[in-house]
Tab-separated table of C-alpha atoms in Angstrom:
chain	number	residue	atom	x	y	z
R	1	MET	CA	56.164	216.465	-0.432
R	2	ASN	CA	59.656	216.543	0.992
R	3	TRP	CA	61.848	214.589	-1.379
R	4	PHE	CA	64.736	214.520	-3.832
R	5	ILE	CA	63.808	214.258	-7.431
R	6	PHE	CA	65.661	212.802	-10.425
R	7	PHE	CA	64.762	213.308	-14.092
R	8	VAL	CA	65.707	211.001	-16.967
R	9	PHE	CA	65.429	212.105	-20.620
R	10	PRO	CA	65.946	209.327	-23.182
R	11	VAL	CA	67.204	210.305	-26.624
R	12	ALA	CA	64.706	208.224	-28.618
R	13	GLN	CA	61.663	209.026	-26.505
R	14	SER	CA	59.404	211.916	-27.421
R	15	TYR	CA	57.558	211.867	-24.079
R	16	LEU	CA	59.213	212.690	-20.775
R	17	PHE	CA	58.990	210.472	-17.723
R	18	GLY	CA	59.993	211.971	-14.377
R	19	CYS	CA	60.467	209.762	-11.343
R	20	TYR	CA	60.472	211.028	-7.792
R	21	TYR	CA	62.680	209.086	-5.417
R	22	ASP	CA	62.666	209.327	-1.630
R	23	TYR	CA	65.862	207.838	-0.214
R	24	ASN	CA	64.331	207.939	3.253
R	25	GLN	CA	62.187	204.940	2.305
R	26	PRO	CA	64.213	201.787	3.114
R	27	LEU	CA	62.593	199.535	0.521
R	28	VAL	CA	64.537	200.782	-2.501
R	29	LEU	CA	68.254	201.612	-2.483
R	30	PRO	CA	69.906	203.753	-5.199
R	31	GLU	CA	71.781	200.711	-6.512
R	32	GLN	CA	68.455	198.981	-7.215
R	33	LEU	CA	66.937	201.728	-9.341
R	34	PRO	CA	66.091	200.725	-12.919
R	35	VAL	CA	68.271	202.271	-15.628
R	36	ASP	CA	67.050	203.680	-18.945
R	37	THR	CA	63.473	203.868	-17.658
R	38	CYS	CA	62.928	207.446	-16.488
R	39	THR	CA	64.017	210.545	-18.361
R	40	HIS	CA	64.636	212.536	-15.204
R	41	VAL	CA	64.832	211.573	-11.559
R	42	LEU	CA	63.677	213.877	-8.799
R	43	LEU	CA	65.443	213.218	-5.515
R	44	ILE	CA	63.262	214.359	-2.674
R	45	GLY	CA	63.875	214.829	1.033
R	46	ALA	CA	67.638	215.353	1.058
R	47	VAL	CA	67.772	219.083	0.292
R	48	LEU	CA	65.727	221.524	2.356
R	49	VAL	CA	65.055	225.255	2.137
R	50	LYS	CA	66.417	226.861	5.302
R	51	ASN	CA	67.840	230.182	6.462
R	52	LEU	CA	67.707	231.930	3.063
R	53	GLY	CA	69.516	229.011	1.472
R	54	VAL	CA	69.555	225.256	1.236
R	55	THR	CA	70.730	222.633	3.682
R	56	VAL	CA	71.611	219.018	2.926
R	57	VAL	CA	70.172	216.503	5.376
R	58	GLN	CA	72.803	215.040	7.733
R	59	HIS	CA	70.563	212.863	9.901
R	60	PRO	CA	69.209	210.137	9.819
R	61	TYR	CA	71.418	209.750	6.728
R	62	ASN	CA	74.198	211.685	5.025
R	63	GLY	CA	72.525	213.608	2.237
R	64	PHE	CA	75.825	214.238	0.442
R	65	ASP	CA	76.243	210.474	0.054
R	66	VAL	CA	72.771	210.319	-1.471
R	67	LEU	CA	73.608	213.101	-3.902
R	68	GLN	CA	76.700	211.160	-4.978
R	69	SER	CA	74.610	207.997	-5.364
R	70	MET	CA	72.308	209.880	-7.719
R	71	ARG	CA	75.207	211.171	-9.789
R	72	ASP	CA	76.415	207.559	-10.012
R	73	TYR	CA	72.915	206.530	-11.088
R	74	ARG	CA	73.018	209.139	-13.835
R	75	VAL	CA	76.254	207.620	-15.150
R	76	ARG	CA	74.771	204.098	-15.171
R	77	SER	CA	71.944	205.206	-17.446
R	78	SER	CA	72.593	205.478	-21.154
R	79	ASN	CA	69.594	207.600	-22.129
R	80	GLY	CA	70.746	211.035	-20.993
R	81	LEU	CA	69.183	210.839	-17.546
R	82	LYS	CA	68.832	214.177	-15.761
R	83	PHE	CA	69.377	214.471	-12.028
R	84	VAL	CA	67.210	217.166	-10.429
R	85	PRO	CA	66.981	217.544	-6.641
R	86	SER	CA	63.579	218.664	-5.406
R	87	LEU	CA	63.651	221.358	-2.740
R	88	LEU	CA	61.345	220.999	0.232
R	89	GLY	CA	60.796	223.270	3.167
R	90	ASP	CA	58.172	224.321	5.625
R	91	ASP	CA	55.950	227.259	4.819
R	92	VAL	CA	57.841	229.655	7.090
R	93	GLU	CA	61.213	228.947	5.466
R	94	TRP	CA	59.832	229.456	1.951
R	95	LYS	CA	58.285	232.756	2.948
R	96	ILE	CA	61.521	233.968	4.558
R	97	ALA	CA	63.493	233.072	1.424
R	98	LEU	CA	61.115	234.741	-1.027
R	99	LYS	CA	59.591	237.639	0.916
R	100	ASP	CA	61.423	240.529	-0.817
R	101	ALA	CA	63.945	241.240	-3.571
R	102	GLU	CA	66.959	241.114	-1.248
R	103	SER	CA	66.011	237.793	0.367
R	104	ARG	CA	65.375	236.310	-3.080
R	105	ARG	CA	68.777	237.537	-4.291
R	106	ILE	CA	70.494	235.787	-1.349
R	107	PHE	CA	68.428	232.632	-1.846
R	108	ILE	CA	69.107	232.476	-5.580
R	109	ALA	CA	72.855	232.899	-4.976
R	110	ALA	CA	72.735	229.946	-2.577
R	111	LEU	CA	70.868	227.845	-5.162
R	112	ILE	CA	73.463	228.622	-7.807
R	113	ASP	CA	76.332	227.684	-5.466
R	114	PHE	CA	74.562	224.430	-4.619
R	115	ALA	CA	73.950	223.607	-8.283
R	116	LYS	CA	77.584	224.219	-9.172
R	117	SER	CA	79.014	222.206	-6.273
R	118	GLN	CA	76.696	219.224	-6.727
R	119	LYS	CA	76.809	219.066	-10.547
R	120	ILE	CA	73.056	218.743	-10.945
R	121	ASP	CA	70.946	219.180	-14.078
R	122	GLY	CA	68.249	221.378	-12.613
R	123	LEU	CA	66.112	222.265	-9.630
R	124	ASP	CA	62.565	221.275	-8.738
R	125	PHE	CA	60.492	223.250	-6.241
R	126	ASP	CA	57.883	221.581	-4.063
R	127	TRP	CA	56.323	224.313	-1.961
R	128	GLU	CA	52.846	223.219	-0.920
R	129	TYR	CA	51.631	225.872	-1.462
R	130	PRO	CA	52.603	229.492	-2.393
R	131	CYS	CA	49.114	230.876	-1.831
R	132	GLY	CA	47.667	234.301	-1.077
R	133	ASP	CA	50.162	237.156	-1.237
R	134	TYR	CA	52.929	234.700	-2.139
R	135	LYS	CA	51.218	233.637	-5.354
R	136	SER	CA	52.753	236.547	-7.305
R	137	ILE	CA	55.935	236.563	-5.219
R	138	TYR	CA	56.565	232.943	-6.270
R	139	THR	CA	56.301	234.037	-9.899
R	140	ASP	CA	58.783	236.864	-9.264
R	141	PHE	CA	61.202	234.362	-7.741
R	142	ILE	CA	60.969	231.988	-10.713
R	143	GLN	CA	61.456	234.894	-13.130
R	144	GLU	CA	64.547	236.123	-11.284
R	145	LEU	CA	65.962	232.613	-10.989
R	146	ARG	CA	65.349	231.924	-14.680
R	147	THR	CA	67.267	235.047	-15.671
R	148	THR	CA	70.187	234.113	-13.414
R	149	VAL	CA	70.267	230.480	-14.559
R	150	LEU	CA	70.275	231.412	-18.239
R	151	GLY	CA	73.308	233.619	-17.701
R	152	ILE	CA	75.260	230.924	-15.824
R	153	PHE	CA	74.116	227.497	-17.056
R	154	GLY	CA	72.286	228.249	-20.288
R	155	LYS	CA	69.050	226.709	-21.551
R	156	ASP	CA	69.814	223.099	-20.589
R	157	PHE	CA	69.470	223.655	-16.841
R	158	LEU	CA	65.945	222.600	-15.841
R	159	LEU	CA	63.600	224.572	-13.625
R	160	THR	CA	60.476	222.637	-12.641
R	161	THR	CA	57.778	222.718	-10.005
R	162	ALA	CA	55.156	220.444	-8.484
R	163	VAL	CA	51.632	221.872	-8.720
R	164	GLY	CA	48.510	220.805	-6.837
R	165	ALA	CA	45.694	219.504	-9.039
R	166	GLY	CA	42.670	220.876	-7.172
R	167	LYS	CA	40.892	223.872	-8.736
R	168	ASN	CA	40.995	225.960	-5.561
R	169	THR	CA	44.702	225.275	-5.092
R	170	ILE	CA	45.480	226.165	-8.708
R	171	ASP	CA	43.439	229.371	-8.538
R	172	ASP	CA	44.677	230.519	-5.127
R	173	CYS	CA	48.333	229.540	-5.281
R	174	TYR	CA	49.769	229.835	-8.807
R	175	GLU	CA	49.941	232.297	-11.683
R	176	MET	CA	49.839	229.373	-14.068
R	177	GLY	CA	49.960	231.317	-17.314
R	178	LYS	CA	53.193	233.048	-16.306
R	179	LEU	CA	54.747	229.979	-14.688
R	180	GLY	CA	53.953	227.961	-17.794
R	181	GLN	CA	56.220	230.254	-19.794
R	182	LEU	CA	59.035	230.514	-17.218
R	183	LEU	CA	59.380	226.878	-16.146
R	184	ASP	CA	60.563	223.930	-18.228
R	185	LEU	CA	58.131	221.420	-16.722
R	186	ILE	CA	55.045	221.418	-14.531
R	187	HIS	CA	54.581	218.255	-12.450
R	188	LEU	CA	50.811	218.211	-12.048
R	189	MET	CA	49.984	216.162	-8.945
R	190	THR	CA	46.949	214.390	-10.375
R	191	TYR	CA	46.352	212.291	-7.280
R	192	ASP	CA	44.909	212.665	-3.773
R	193	TYR	CA	41.692	213.955	-5.303
R	194	HIS	CA	39.600	212.376	-2.584
R	195	SER	CA	40.860	213.016	0.924
R	196	ILE	CA	41.130	210.440	3.686
R	197	TYR	CA	38.786	212.757	5.588
R	198	ASP	CA	35.952	212.351	3.066
R	199	LYS	CA	32.616	210.952	4.195
R	200	GLN	CA	32.434	208.508	1.285
R	201	THR	CA	34.754	206.352	-0.779
R	202	GLY	CA	36.575	208.098	-3.606
R	203	TYR	CA	39.408	207.408	-6.013
R	204	SER	CA	42.832	208.884	-5.349
R	205	SER	CA	43.933	209.253	-8.958
R	206	PRO	CA	41.052	208.860	-11.471
R	207	ILE	CA	41.612	209.813	-15.087
R	208	TYR	CA	38.009	210.715	-15.815
R	209	ALA	CA	34.998	211.895	-13.846
R	210	LYS	CA	32.226	209.487	-12.952
R	211	SER	CA	28.830	210.091	-14.556
R	212	VAL	CA	27.278	210.261	-11.074
R	213	GLU	CA	29.539	213.148	-10.041
R	214	THR	CA	28.040	216.610	-10.254
R	215	GLY	CA	29.051	220.170	-9.417
R	216	GLU	CA	32.589	220.667	-8.148
R	217	ALA	CA	33.065	216.893	-7.957
R	218	ARG	CA	33.446	217.010	-11.751
R	219	TYR	CA	36.836	218.704	-11.160
R	220	PHE	CA	38.316	215.787	-9.188
R	221	ASN	CA	40.064	213.951	-12.020
R	222	THR	CA	43.150	214.059	-14.206
R	223	GLU	CA	41.348	215.042	-17.404
R	224	TRP	CA	39.843	218.174	-15.873
R	225	SER	CA	42.981	219.350	-14.022
R	226	ALA	CA	45.281	219.017	-17.026
R	227	ALA	CA	42.822	220.721	-19.370
R	228	TYR	CA	42.433	223.577	-16.864
R	229	LEU	CA	46.180	224.257	-16.913
R	230	VAL	CA	46.053	224.449	-20.709
R	231	GLU	CA	43.089	226.834	-20.458
R	232	LEU	CA	45.180	229.029	-18.137
R	233	GLY	CA	48.000	229.219	-20.681
R	234	VAL	CA	50.389	226.377	-19.814
R	235	PRO	CA	51.813	224.720	-22.949
R	236	ARG	CA	50.677	221.080	-23.181
R	237	GLU	CA	54.202	219.863	-23.790
R	238	LYS	CA	55.300	221.222	-20.399
R	239	ILE	CA	52.633	219.368	-18.404
R	240	LEU	CA	53.599	216.015	-16.886
R	241	ILE	CA	50.728	213.908	-15.568
R	242	GLY	CA	51.226	212.417	-12.080
R	243	LEU	CA	50.867	208.807	-10.931
R	244	GLU	CA	51.055	207.878	-7.254
R	245	GLY	CA	52.143	204.586	-5.707
R	246	LEU	CA	49.822	205.193	-2.762
R	247	GLY	CA	46.080	205.214	-2.290
R	248	HIS	CA	43.503	205.858	0.409
R	249	THR	CA	41.798	203.358	2.666
R	250	PHE	CA	38.364	203.811	4.201
R	251	GLN	CA	36.263	201.967	6.759
R	252	LEU	CA	32.845	201.364	5.267
R	253	MET	CA	29.742	202.319	7.201
R	254	ASN	CA	28.021	199.216	5.831
R	255	SER	CA	30.152	196.378	4.450
R	256	THR	CA	27.417	195.468	1.935
R	257	ILE	CA	27.631	198.944	0.319
R	258	HIS	CA	31.080	199.086	-1.199
R	259	ASP	CA	30.971	200.869	-4.560
R	260	PHE	CA	32.243	204.326	-5.472
R	261	ALA	CA	30.812	207.015	-3.128
R	262	ALA	CA	29.822	204.431	-0.499
R	263	PRO	CA	29.338	205.943	2.994
R	264	VAL	CA	32.329	205.602	5.348
R	265	VAL	CA	32.905	206.112	9.051
R	266	GLY	CA	36.510	207.211	8.628
R	267	THR	CA	39.920	206.063	7.478
R	268	GLY	CA	40.687	202.387	7.110
R	269	TYR	CA	43.747	200.352	7.908
R	270	GLY	CA	47.204	201.811	7.464
R	271	GLY	CA	46.083	205.134	8.901
R	272	GLY	CA	44.192	205.819	5.687
R	273	TRP	CA	47.025	204.910	3.295
R	274	MET	CA	48.067	201.824	1.339
R	275	THR	CA	51.054	201.273	-0.958
R	276	PHE	CA	51.037	199.617	-4.359
R	277	VAL	CA	52.768	196.476	-3.020
R	278	GLU	CA	50.291	196.185	-0.151
R	279	PHE	CA	47.426	196.625	-2.609
R	280	CYS	CA	48.628	193.969	-5.050
R	281	LEU	CA	49.085	191.488	-2.201
R	282	LEU	CA	45.612	192.265	-0.848
R	283	ILE	CA	43.841	191.725	-4.160
R	284	LYS	CA	45.375	188.251	-4.486
R	285	SER	CA	42.885	187.181	-1.833
R	286	ALA	CA	40.209	189.896	-1.933
R	287	GLY	CA	40.069	190.338	-5.697
R	288	SER	CA	39.964	193.651	-7.567
R	289	HIS	CA	37.288	195.648	-9.359
R	290	TRP	CA	38.001	197.748	-12.454
R	291	ASP	CA	36.048	200.977	-12.936
R	292	ASP	CA	36.098	201.540	-16.678
R	293	GLU	CA	34.624	205.040	-16.348
R	294	ALA	CA	37.335	206.438	-14.100
R	295	LYS	CA	40.021	203.950	-15.300
R	296	VAL	CA	41.065	202.752	-11.843
R	297	ASN	CA	41.072	199.578	-9.765
R	298	TYR	CA	39.668	199.279	-6.262
R	299	THR	CA	38.999	196.509	-3.768
R	300	PHE	CA	37.139	195.884	-0.526
R	301	TYR	CA	37.317	193.322	2.250
R	302	LYS	CA	34.627	193.221	4.925
R	303	ASP	CA	34.412	196.824	6.149
R	304	GLN	CA	37.647	197.985	4.477
R	305	TRP	CA	37.851	199.735	1.069
R	306	THR	CA	40.874	200.942	-0.879
R	307	ASN	CA	41.946	202.266	-4.278
R	308	VAL	CA	45.636	202.351	-5.267
R	309	GLY	CA	47.213	202.990	-8.648
R	310	ASP	CA	48.361	199.701	-10.210
R	311	VAL	CA	49.941	198.535	-13.467
R	312	ARG	CA	46.712	198.689	-15.484
R	313	ALA	CA	45.872	202.168	-14.228
R	314	ALA	CA	49.448	203.276	-14.988
R	315	ALA	CA	49.103	202.057	-18.573
R	316	GLU	CA	45.830	203.967	-18.905
R	317	LYS	CA	47.462	207.191	-17.698
R	318	ALA	CA	50.285	206.790	-20.211
R	319	LEU	CA	47.719	206.285	-22.968
R	320	PHE	CA	45.875	209.388	-21.745
R	321	VAL	CA	49.099	211.416	-22.001
R	322	LYS	CA	49.656	210.351	-25.597
R	323	ALA	CA	46.031	210.758	-26.651
R	324	ASN	CA	45.949	214.341	-25.368
R	325	GLY	CA	49.407	215.541	-26.369
R	326	TYR	CA	50.800	216.257	-22.902
R	327	GLY	CA	54.536	216.326	-22.310
R	328	GLY	CA	54.714	213.049	-20.437
R	329	ALA	CA	54.174	211.566	-17.003
R	330	PHE	CA	55.819	211.470	-13.609
R	331	THR	CA	55.534	209.152	-10.638
R	332	PHE	CA	55.659	209.478	-6.900
R	333	GLY	CA	57.644	207.435	-6.892
R	334	LEU	CA	60.390	204.873	-7.421
R	335	HIS	CA	60.467	204.098	-3.705
R	336	LEU	CA	56.814	203.013	-3.849
R	337	ASP	CA	57.159	200.544	-6.718
R	338	ASP	CA	58.050	196.837	-6.462
R	339	PRO	CA	61.872	196.445	-6.732
R	340	ALA	CA	61.870	192.697	-6.019
R	341	ASP	CA	58.773	191.644	-8.028
R	342	ILE	CA	56.933	190.627	-4.873
R	343	CYS	CA	53.693	191.092	-6.803
R	344	GLN	CA	54.832	188.668	-9.525
R	345	HIS	CA	54.342	190.861	-12.562
R	346	GLY	CA	57.353	189.234	-14.184
R	347	GLU	CA	59.634	192.249	-13.792
R	348	THR	CA	60.969	194.607	-11.150
R	349	PHE	CA	59.531	198.138	-10.912
R	350	PRO	CA	56.462	197.105	-12.954
R	351	ILE	CA	54.721	200.482	-12.648
R	352	HIS	CA	57.689	202.409	-13.995
R	353	ARG	CA	58.587	199.926	-16.714
R	354	THR	CA	54.962	199.865	-17.871
R	355	VAL	CA	54.759	203.647	-18.115
R	356	ALA	CA	58.099	203.833	-19.946
R	357	ARG	CA	56.982	201.222	-22.503
R	358	TYR	CA	53.671	202.936	-23.183
R	359	LEU	CA	55.300	206.347	-23.577
R	360	GLN	CA	57.836	205.142	-26.120
């Protein structure tokens, strides 16, 4: 993910609710963002890792203007909202920045200068993914950055990271036990469990496994991924459970076979992707089908099949967070919600407002 991230932390709320926001999406402007909903906002896409430092996007928009818009957004909120840019970069740039002690020293100095100049509340790192030899090097970087940050900003400056939810990714790319102690929050990306390249229909962001799933397929759900992080030593209160405003589309092999794990011939409309707004408009005519095992909605129309997180699924994830004692939830993201109530839920940003209500 290449985005900016903002975090909001309300005083009276015991659970955290982080909201990613991609300014590069034209549907939602900073002035439209809901106040007193998120606890931290993660701005993504405006700050990139480059040349042993960070660069602010200048085209197709002025990233410094976006950073100012997010500081203004922080002022509008009354719940102690935290503004945390999320750093993106291609694999080569991350490896250059972290490869040895000297490069990390230069990179960390650049991060500190950026944090001071932009008056931010923390930094989020979205490297997908620090695997292989860089698994331990990433830990070294976080340790060195933590030490530096404590000496300059103190304990209130947030250090967070986005973590893939697949077992192989977790095992190959993160020293989770160590990171769980060094970082303030872990944004567990509990979505995209079933790829658009799968040979059968599958849910993007299920909470629980289906009874028909066996073997490694039992790992492809929120419950398993979050519990695995705890097993590896990550404190529950640092784990934020992810919700995504996107889902996958598939073209069915046979339009009369349209349940979970139905055979497909490939991706469906939208190049394999559908947004929440597109989904809610589709189900007005096609109808929706609730899977009470996995706690998700899906729909189909002729040879097309899709599953996208909606308001009901969002409420279920918030309930899951509370029932299992995790630190909270996060969304990807504000730019994928419904800012104008096109879906007629009776409020703008229905996904985010629903999650915030359930977490209170």
